[in-house]
Amino acid sequence: MAENETGKPGQPVTAEALRMIMLEKQMKEMDEHMARQKLEQQKRSAFAEDFLKGHIGDDERAMIRRVVMQAVTAGKLEAMIYTFPSELCTDSGRAINSADPDWPATLQGKAKELFDAYKSIAQPQGYKLKASIINFPGGMPGDVGFFLSWAPDAA
């Protein structure tokens, strides 16, 4: 039999000792859960800070080029080139979700910079860009996906 709370072998463990063991285990699990949540919040905050104040860098441009070339190699005419949380739009993604033609006005930070680059560089070369909500956690708009298309115009 297990040791009791005083550590004497052969003595049964008290109910109180078992409750304390369970409580300690639950507290440890809760502390670990809270630490994971805090880390996730810090990651989201850092991402939002970079997204809103940073600029599209060479690494992100190279990744977009790779994604497009992989799609071309796979015979596709469209690729999702960028994602970001809808909460980083000024309206939390409502205009994108409802296909409002003025959805670009809700963009901020890197999304706006990417859209502006599309308008000045890619659109004149025949590309199209659309934005869609790509997931709905808890029934609410989650992430926005930017989809770049090089499909021919329908006749």
Coordinates of N, CA, C and O in Angstrom, one line a residue:
M1 N 0.8 -1.2 0.0 CA 0.0 0.0 0.0 C 0.9 1.2 0.0 O 2.0 1.2 0.4
A2 N 0.3 2.4 -0.5 CA 1.1 3.6 -0.6 C 1.4 4.2 0.8 O 0.8 3.8 1.8
E3 N 2.4 5.1 0.8 CA 2.7 5.7 2.1 C 1.6 6.8 2.4 O 1.0 7.4 1.5
N4 N 1.4 7.0 3.7 CA 0.5 8.1 4.1 C 1.2 9.4 4.0 O 2.4 9.5 3.7
E5 N 0.5 10.5 4.4 CA 1.1 11.8 4.3 C 2.3 12.0 5.2 O 3.1 13.0 5.1
T6 N 2.5 11.2 6.2 CA 3.7 11.3 7.1 C 4.8 10.4 6.6 O 5.9 10.5 7.2
G7 N 4.6 9.7 5.6 CA 5.6 8.9 5.0 C 5.9 7.5 5.6 O 6.9 6.9 5.4
K8 N 5.0 7.1 6.5 CA 5.1 5.8 7.2 C 4.7 4.6 6.3 O 3.5 4.6 5.9
P9 N 5.6 3.7 5.9 CA 5.2 2.6 5.1 C 4.2 1.7 5.8 O 4.2 1.6 7.0
G10 N 3.3 1.1 5.0 CA 2.3 0.2 5.5 C 1.1 0.9 6.0 O 0.1 0.2 6.4
Q11 N 1.1 2.2 6.2 CA -0.1 2.9 6.6 C -0.9 3.4 5.4 O -0.3 3.8 4.5
P12 N -2.2 3.3 5.5 CA -3.0 3.7 4.4 C -2.9 5.3 4.2 O -2.7 6.0 5.2
V13 N -3.0 5.7 3.0 CA -3.0 7.1 2.6 C -4.4 7.7 3.1 O -5.4 7.1 2.8
T14 N -4.4 8.8 3.7 CA -5.6 9.4 4.1 C -6.4 10.0 2.9 O -5.7 10.4 1.9
A15 N -7.7 10.1 3.0 CA -8.5 10.7 2.0 C -8.0 12.2 1.8 O -8.0 12.7 0.6
E16 N -7.7 12.9 2.8 CA -7.2 14.2 2.7 C -5.9 14.3 1.9 O -5.8 15.2 1.1
A17 N -5.0 13.4 2.1 CA -3.8 13.3 1.4 C -4.0 13.1 -0.1 O -3.4 13.7 -1.0
L18 N -5.0 12.2 -0.4 CA -5.3 12.0 -1.9 C -5.9 13.2 -2.5 O -5.6 13.6 -3.6
R19 N -6.8 13.9 -1.7 CA -7.4 15.1 -2.3 C -6.3 16.2 -2.5 O -6.3 16.9 -3.5
M20 N -5.3 16.3 -1.6 CA -4.2 17.2 -1.8 C -3.4 16.9 -3.0 O -3.0 17.8 -3.8
I21 N -3.1 15.6 -3.2 CA -2.4 15.2 -4.4 C -3.1 15.6 -5.7 O -2.5 16.1 -6.6
M22 N -4.4 15.3 -5.7 CA -5.2 15.7 -6.8 C -5.2 17.2 -7.0 O -5.1 17.7 -8.2
L23 N -5.4 17.9 -6.0 CA -5.4 19.4 -6.0 C -4.1 19.9 -6.5 O -4.1 20.8 -7.4
E24 N -3.0 19.4 -6.0 CA -1.7 19.8 -6.5 C -1.5 19.6 -8.0 O -1.0 20.4 -8.7
K25 N -2.0 18.4 -8.4 CA -1.9 18.0 -9.9 C -2.7 19.0 -10.7 O -2.3 19.5 -11.7
Q26 N -3.9 19.3 -10.2 CA -4.8 20.2 -11.0 C -4.2 21.6 -11.0 O -4.3 22.3 -12.0
M27 N -3.6 22.0 -9.9 CA -3.0 23.4 -9.9 C -1.8 23.4 -10.8 O -1.6 24.4 -11.5
K28 N -1.0 22.3 -10.9 CA 0.1 22.3 -11.8 C -0.3 22.4 -13.2 O 0.2 23.1 -14.0
E29 N -1.4 21.6 -13.6 CA -1.9 21.6 -14.9 C -2.5 23.0 -15.3 O -2.3 23.5 -16.4
M30 N -3.1 23.7 -14.3 CA -3.7 25.0 -14.5 C -2.5 26.0 -14.7 O -2.6 26.9 -15.6
D31 N -1.5 25.9 -13.9 CA -0.3 26.8 -14.1 C 0.3 26.6 -15.5 O 0.7 27.6 -16.2
E32 N 0.4 25.3 -15.9 CA 1.0 25.1 -17.2 C 0.1 25.6 -18.3 O 0.6 26.2 -19.3
H33 N -1.2 25.5 -18.2 CA -2.1 26.0 -19.2 C -2.0 27.5 -19.2 O -2.0 28.1 -20.3
M34 N -2.0 28.2 -18.1 CA -1.9 29.6 -18.0 C -0.6 30.1 -18.7 O -0.5 31.1 -19.4
A35 N 0.5 29.3 -18.4 CA 1.8 29.7 -19.0 C 1.7 29.6 -20.5 O 2.3 30.4 -21.3
R36 N 1.1 28.5 -21.0 CA 0.9 28.4 -22.5 C 0.1 29.5 -23.1 O 0.4 30.1 -24.1
Q37 N -1.0 29.9 -22.4 CA -1.8 31.0 -22.8 C -1.1 32.3 -22.9 O -1.2 33.1 -23.8
K38 N -0.3 32.5 -21.8 CA 0.5 33.7 -21.8 C 1.5 33.8 -22.9 O 1.7 34.8 -23.6
L39 N 2.2 32.7 -23.2 CA 3.1 32.6 -24.3 C 2.4 32.8 -25.6 O 2.9 33.6 -26.5
E40 N 1.2 32.2 -25.8 CA 0.5 32.5 -27.1 C 0.1 33.9 -27.2 O 0.2 34.5 -28.3
Q41 N -0.3 34.5 -26.1 CA -0.7 36.0 -26.1 C 0.5 36.8 -26.5 O 0.4 37.8 -27.2
Q42 N 1.7 36.5 -25.9 CA 2.9 37.2 -26.2 C 3.2 37.1 -27.7 O 3.6 38.1 -28.4
K43 N 3.0 35.9 -28.3 CA 3.3 35.7 -29.7 C 2.3 36.5 -30.5 O 2.7 37.1 -31.5
R44 N 1.0 36.5 -30.2 CA 0.0 37.2 -30.9 C 0.4 38.7 -30.9 O 0.3 39.4 -31.9
S45 N 0.7 39.2 -29.7 CA 1.1 40.6 -29.5 C 2.3 41.0 -30.4 O 2.3 42.0 -31.0
A46 N 3.3 40.2 -30.4 CA 4.5 40.4 -31.1 C 4.2 40.4 -32.6 O 4.6 41.3 -33.4
F47 N 3.3 39.4 -33.1 CA 2.9 39.4 -34.5 C 2.2 40.6 -34.8 O 2.4 41.2 -35.9
A48 N 1.2 41.0 -34.0 CA 0.4 42.2 -34.3 C 1.3 43.5 -34.4 O 1.1 44.3 -35.3
E49 N 2.2 43.6 -33.4 CA 3.1 44.7 -33.4 C 3.9 44.8 -34.7 O 4.0 45.8 -35.4
D50 N 4.5 43.6 -35.2 CA 5.3 43.6 -36.4 C 4.3 43.8 -37.6 O 4.7 44.6 -38.5
F51 N 3.2 43.2 -37.6 CA 2.2 43.4 -38.7 C 1.8 44.8 -38.9 O 1.7 45.3 -40.0
L52 N 1.5 45.5 -37.8 CA 1.0 46.9 -37.9 C 2.1 47.9 -38.1 O 1.9 49.0 -38.7
K53 N 3.3 47.7 -37.6 CA 4.4 48.7 -37.7 C 5.5 48.3 -38.6 O 6.3 49.2 -39.0
G54 N 5.6 47.0 -38.9 CA 6.7 46.6 -39.7 C 6.4 46.7 -41.2 O 5.4 47.3 -41.6
H55 N 7.3 46.2 -42.0 CA 7.1 46.3 -43.5 C 7.3 44.9 -44.1 O 8.0 44.0 -43.5
I56 N 6.8 44.6 -45.2 CA 7.0 43.4 -45.9 C 8.5 43.3 -46.3 O 9.0 44.2 -46.9
G57 N 9.1 42.3 -45.8 CA 10.6 42.2 -46.0 C 10.9 41.2 -47.2 O 10.0 40.6 -47.8
D58 N 12.2 41.2 -47.4 CA 12.7 40.3 -48.5 C 12.3 38.8 -48.3 O 12.0 38.1 -49.3
D59 N 12.3 38.4 -47.1 CA 12.0 37.0 -46.8 C 10.5 36.7 -47.1 O 10.2 35.7 -47.7
E60 N 9.6 37.7 -46.8 CA 8.2 37.5 -47.1 C 8.0 37.6 -48.6 O 7.2 36.8 -49.2
R61 N 8.7 38.4 -49.3 CA 8.6 38.5 -50.8 C 9.0 37.2 -51.4 O 8.4 36.7 -52.3
A62 N 10.1 36.7 -50.9 CA 10.7 35.4 -51.4 C 9.7 34.3 -51.2 O 9.5 33.4 -52.1
M63 N 9.1 34.3 -50.0 CA 8.1 33.2 -49.7 C 6.9 33.3 -50.7 O 6.4 32.3 -51.2
I64 N 6.4 34.5 -50.9 CA 5.3 34.7 -51.9 C 5.7 34.2 -53.3 O 4.9 33.5 -53.9
R65 N 6.9 34.5 -53.7 CA 7.4 34.0 -55.0 C 7.4 32.5 -55.1 O 7.0 31.9 -56.0
R66 N 7.9 31.9 -54.0 CA 8.0 30.4 -53.9 C 6.6 29.8 -54.0 O 6.3 28.8 -54.7
V67 N 5.6 30.4 -53.2 CA 4.3 29.9 -53.2 C 3.7 29.9 -54.6 O 3.0 29.0 -55.0
V68 N 3.8 31.1 -55.2 CA 3.3 31.2 -56.6 C 3.9 30.2 -57.6 O 3.2 29.6 -58.3
M69 N 5.2 30.1 -57.5 CA 5.9 29.1 -58.4 C 5.5 27.7 -58.1 O 5.4 26.9 -59.1
Q70 N 5.3 27.4 -56.9 CA 4.8 26.0 -56.5 C 3.4 25.8 -57.1 O 3.1 24.7 -57.6
A71 N 2.6 26.8 -57.0 CA 1.2 26.7 -57.6 C 1.3 26.5 -59.1 O 0.6 25.7 -59.7
V72 N 2.1 27.3 -59.8 CA 2.3 27.2 -61.2 C 2.8 25.8 -61.6 O 2.2 25.2 -62.5
T73 N 3.8 25.3 -60.9 CA 4.3 24.0 -61.1 C 3.2 22.9 -61.0 O 3.2 21.9 -61.7
A74 N 2.3 23.1 -60.0 CA 1.2 22.2 -59.8 C 0.0 22.4 -60.8 O -1.0 21.7 -60.6
G75 N 0.2 23.3 -61.7 CA -0.9 23.6 -62.7 C -2.0 24.4 -62.2 O -3.1 24.4 -62.8
K76 N -1.8 25.1 -61.1 CA -2.9 26.0 -60.6 C -2.8 27.4 -61.1 O -1.8 27.8 -61.6
L77 N -3.9 28.1 -61.0 CA -4.0 29.5 -61.5 C -4.2 30.5 -60.4 O -4.5 31.6 -60.6
E78 N -4.1 30.0 -59.2 CA -4.3 30.8 -58.0 C -3.5 30.3 -56.8 O -3.3 29.1 -56.7
A79 N -3.0 31.2 -55.9 CA -2.3 30.7 -54.7 C -2.6 31.7 -53.6 O -2.8 32.9 -53.8
M80 N -2.8 31.1 -52.4 CA -2.9 31.9 -51.2 C -1.5 32.4 -50.8 O -0.7 31.6 -50.5
I81 N -1.3 33.7 -50.9 CA 0.0 34.2 -50.7 C 0.3 34.9 -49.4 O 1.4 35.1 -49.0
Y82 N -0.8 35.1 -48.6 CA -0.6 35.8 -47.3 C -1.8 35.5 -46.4 O -2.9 35.4 -46.9
T83 N -1.5 35.4 -45.1 CA -2.6 35.2 -44.2 C -2.3 36.1 -43.0 O -1.2 36.4 -42.7
F84 N -3.4 36.5 -42.3 CA -3.3 37.3 -41.1 C -4.6 37.3 -40.4 O -5.7 37.0 -41.0
P85 N -4.6 37.5 -39.1 CA -5.9 37.5 -38.3 C -6.8 38.6 -38.7 O -6.4 39.8 -38.9
S86 N -8.1 38.3 -38.9 CA -9.0 39.3 -39.3 C -9.2 40.4 -38.3 O -9.6 41.5 -38.7
E87 N -8.8 40.2 -37.1 CA -8.9 41.2 -36.0 C -8.0 42.4 -36.3 O -8.1 43.4 -35.7
L88 N -7.0 42.2 -37.2 CA -6.1 43.2 -37.6 C -6.6 44.1 -38.7 O -6.0 45.1 -39.1
C89 N -7.8 43.8 -39.2 CA -8.5 44.8 -40.1 C -9.3 45.8 -39.2 O -9.7 45.5 -38.1
T90 N -9.5 47.0 -39.7 CA -10.2 48.0 -38.9 C -11.6 47.6 -38.5 O -12.2 48.1 -37.5
D91 N -12.2 46.6 -39.3 CA -13.6 46.2 -39.0 C -13.6 44.7 -38.6 O -14.7 44.1 -38.6
S92 N -12.5 44.2 -38.2 CA -12.4 42.7 -37.8 C -12.8 41.8 -38.9 O -13.2 40.7 -38.6
G93 N -12.6 42.2 -40.1 CA -12.9 41.3 -41.3 C -14.3 41.3 -41.8 O -14.6 40.5 -42.7
R94 N -15.2 42.2 -41.3 CA -16.6 42.1 -41.7 C -16.7 42.5 -43.2 O -17.5 41.8 -43.9
A95 N -16.0 43.5 -43.7 CA -16.1 43.8 -45.1 C -15.6 42.7 -46.0 O -16.2 42.5 -47.0
I96 N -14.6 42.1 -45.6 CA -14.1 41.0 -46.4 C -15.1 39.8 -46.4 O -15.4 39.2 -47.5
N97 N -15.6 39.5 -45.3 CA -16.5 38.4 -45.1 C -17.8 38.7 -45.9 O -18.4 37.7 -46.5
S98 N -18.2 39.9 -46.0 CA -19.5 40.2 -46.8 C -19.2 40.6 -48.2 O -20.1 41.1 -48.9
A99 N -18.0 40.5 -48.7 CA -17.6 40.8 -50.0 C -17.9 42.3 -50.4 O -18.2 42.6 -51.5
D100 N -17.7 43.2 -49.4 CA -17.9 44.6 -49.6 C -16.8 45.0 -50.6 O -15.6 44.8 -50.4
P101 N -17.2 45.7 -51.7 CA -16.2 46.2 -52.6 C -15.1 47.1 -52.0 O -14.0 47.3 -52.6
D102 N -15.4 47.7 -50.9 CA -14.5 48.6 -50.3 C -13.6 48.0 -49.2 O -13.0 48.6 -48.3
W103 N -13.6 46.6 -49.2 CA -12.8 45.9 -48.2 C -11.3 46.4 -48.1 O -10.8 46.4 -47.0
P104 N -10.7 46.8 -49.2 CA -9.3 47.2 -49.0 C -9.1 48.4 -48.1 O -8.1 48.5 -47.5
A105 N -10.2 49.2 -47.9 CA -10.1 50.3 -47.0 C -9.9 49.9 -45.5 O -9.5 50.7 -44.7
T106 N -10.2 48.6 -45.2 CA -10.2 48.1 -43.8 C -8.8 47.6 -43.5 O -8.5 47.2 -42.4
L107 N -7.9 47.5 -44.5 CA -6.6 46.9 -44.3 C -5.7 47.9 -43.5 O -5.8 49.1 -43.7
Q108 N -4.8 47.3 -42.8 CA -3.8 48.0 -42.0 C -2.4 47.3 -42.2 O -2.3 46.2 -42.6
G109 N -1.4 48.0 -41.8 CA 0.0 47.4 -41.7 C 0.4 46.7 -43.0 O 0.3 47.2 -44.1
K110 N 1.0 45.5 -42.7 CA 1.6 44.8 -43.8 C 0.5 44.4 -44.9 O 0.8 44.3 -46.1
A111 N -0.7 44.1 -44.5 CA -1.8 43.8 -45.4 C -2.0 45.0 -46.4 O -2.2 44.8 -47.6
K112 N -2.1 46.2 -45.8 CA -2.3 47.3 -46.7 C -1.1 47.5 -47.6 O -1.2 47.8 -48.8
E113 N 0.1 47.3 -47.0 CA 1.3 47.5 -47.9 C 1.3 46.5 -49.0 O 1.7 46.8 -50.1
L114 N 0.9 45.2 -48.7 CA 0.9 44.2 -49.7 C -0.2 44.5 -50.8 O 0.1 44.4 -52.0
F115 N -1.3 45.0 -50.3 CA -2.4 45.4 -51.3 C -1.9 46.5 -52.2 O -2.2 46.5 -53.4
D116 N -1.3 47.5 -51.6 CA -0.8 48.7 -52.3 C 0.2 48.2 -53.4 O 0.2 48.7 -54.5
A117 N 1.1 47.3 -53.0 CA 2.1 46.8 -53.9 C 1.4 46.0 -55.1 O 1.8 46.1 -56.2
Y118 N 0.4 45.3 -54.7 CA -0.4 44.6 -55.7 C -1.0 45.6 -56.7 O -0.9 45.4 -57.9
K119 N -1.6 46.6 -56.2 CA -2.3 47.6 -57.1 C -1.3 48.3 -58.0 O -1.6 48.5 -59.2
S120 N -0.1 48.6 -57.5 CA 0.9 49.3 -58.3 C 1.8 48.4 -59.2 O 2.2 48.9 -60.3
I121 N 2.0 47.2 -58.8 CA 2.9 46.3 -59.5 C 2.2 45.2 -60.2 O 2.3 45.0 -61.4
A122 N 1.4 44.4 -59.5 CA 0.9 43.1 -60.0 C -0.4 43.3 -60.8 O -0.5 42.7 -61.9
Q123 N -1.3 44.2 -60.4 CA -2.5 44.4 -61.1 C -2.3 44.9 -62.5 O -2.8 44.3 -63.5
P124 N -1.4 45.8 -62.8 CA -1.1 46.3 -64.1 C -0.5 45.1 -65.0 O -0.6 45.2 -66.2
Q125 N 0.0 44.1 -64.4 CA 0.6 43.0 -65.2 C -0.5 41.9 -65.4 O -0.1 40.8 -65.8
G126 N -1.7 42.1 -65.0 CA -2.8 41.1 -65.2 C -3.2 40.2 -64.1 O -4.0 39.4 -64.2
Y127 N -2.5 40.4 -62.9 CA -2.9 39.6 -61.8 C -4.2 40.1 -61.1 O -4.5 41.3 -61.3
K128 N -4.8 39.3 -60.4 CA -6.0 39.6 -59.6 C -5.7 39.2 -58.1 O -5.0 38.3 -57.9
L129 N -6.3 40.0 -57.2 CA -6.2 39.6 -55.8 C -7.5 39.7 -55.1 O -8.3 40.6 -55.4
K130 N -7.8 38.6 -54.4 CA -9.0 38.6 -53.6 C -8.7 38.3 -52.2 O -7.7 37.6 -51.9
A131 N -9.5 38.7 -51.3 CA -9.4 38.4 -49.9 C -10.6 37.6 -49.4 O -11.7 37.9 -49.8
S132 N -10.3 36.6 -48.6 CA -11.4 35.8 -48.0 C -11.1 35.4 -46.6 O -10.0 35.3 -46.2
I133 N -12.2 35.3 -45.8 CA -12.0 34.7 -44.5 C -11.8 33.2 -44.7 O -12.7 32.6 -45.3
I134 N -10.8 32.7 -44.1 CA -10.5 31.2 -44.4 C -10.8 30.3 -43.3 O -10.7 29.1 -43.5
N135 N -11.2 30.8 -42.1 CA -11.6 30.0 -41.0 C -12.6 30.8 -40.1 O -12.5 32.0 -40.1
F136 N -13.4 30.1 -39.3 CA -14.3 30.7 -38.5 C -14.3 30.1 -37.1 O -15.2 29.3 -36.7
P137 N -13.3 30.3 -36.3 CA -13.3 29.7 -35.0 C -14.4 30.3 -34.1 O -14.6 31.5 -34.0
G138 N -15.1 29.4 -33.5 CA -16.2 29.9 -32.6 C -17.3 30.6 -33.4 O -18.1 31.3 -32.9
G139 N -17.4 30.4 -34.7 CA -18.4 31.0 -35.6 C -18.1 32.4 -36.0 O -18.8 33.1 -36.6
M140 N -16.9 32.9 -35.5 CA -16.5 34.3 -35.8 C -15.4 34.3 -36.9 O -14.6 33.3 -37.0
P141 N -15.3 35.4 -37.7 CA -14.2 35.4 -38.7 C -12.9 35.2 -38.0 O -12.6 35.9 -37.0
G142 N -12.1 34.4 -38.6 CA -10.7 34.1 -38.0 C -9.6 34.8 -38.8 O -9.4 35.9 -38.7
D143 N -9.0 34.0 -39.7 CA -7.9 34.5 -40.5 C -8.4 35.0 -41.9 O -9.3 34.4 -42.5
V144 N -7.7 35.9 -42.4 CA -7.9 36.4 -43.8 C -6.8 35.8 -44.7 O -5.6 35.7 -44.3
G145 N -7.2 35.3 -45.8 CA -6.3 34.8 -46.8 C -6.3 35.8 -48.0 O -7.4 36.1 -48.5
F146 N -5.1 36.1 -48.5 CA -5.0 36.9 -49.8 C -4.7 35.8 -50.9 O -3.7 35.1 -50.7
F147 N -5.5 35.8 -51.9 CA -5.3 34.9 -53.0 C -5.0 35.6 -54.3 O -5.7 36.5 -54.7
L148 N -3.8 35.3 -54.8 CA -3.3 35.9 -56.0 C -3.7 35.0 -57.2 O -3.4 33.8 -57.1
S149 N -4.3 35.6 -58.2 CA -4.7 34.8 -59.4 C -4.0 35.3 -60.7 O -3.9 36.5 -60.8
W150 N -3.7 34.4 -61.6 CA -3.2 34.8 -62.9 C -4.0 34.1 -63.9 O -3.6 33.9 -65.1
A151 N -5.2 33.7 -63.6 CA -6.1 33.1 -64.5 C -6.6 34.1 -65.6 O -6.7 35.3 -65.3
P152 N -6.8 33.6 -66.8 CA -7.3 34.5 -67.8 C -8.7 35.0 -67.5 O -9.5 34.3 -66.8
D153 N -9.0 36.2 -68.0 CA -10.4 36.7 -67.8 C -11.4 35.8 -68.6 O -11.1 35.3 -69.7
A154 N -12.5 35.6 -68.0 CA -13.6 34.8 -68.6 C -14.1 35.6 -69.8 O -14.3 36.8 -69.7
A155 N -14.5 34.9 -70.8 CA -15.0 35.5 -72.1 C -16.4 35.8 -71.9 O -17.2 35.4 -71.2

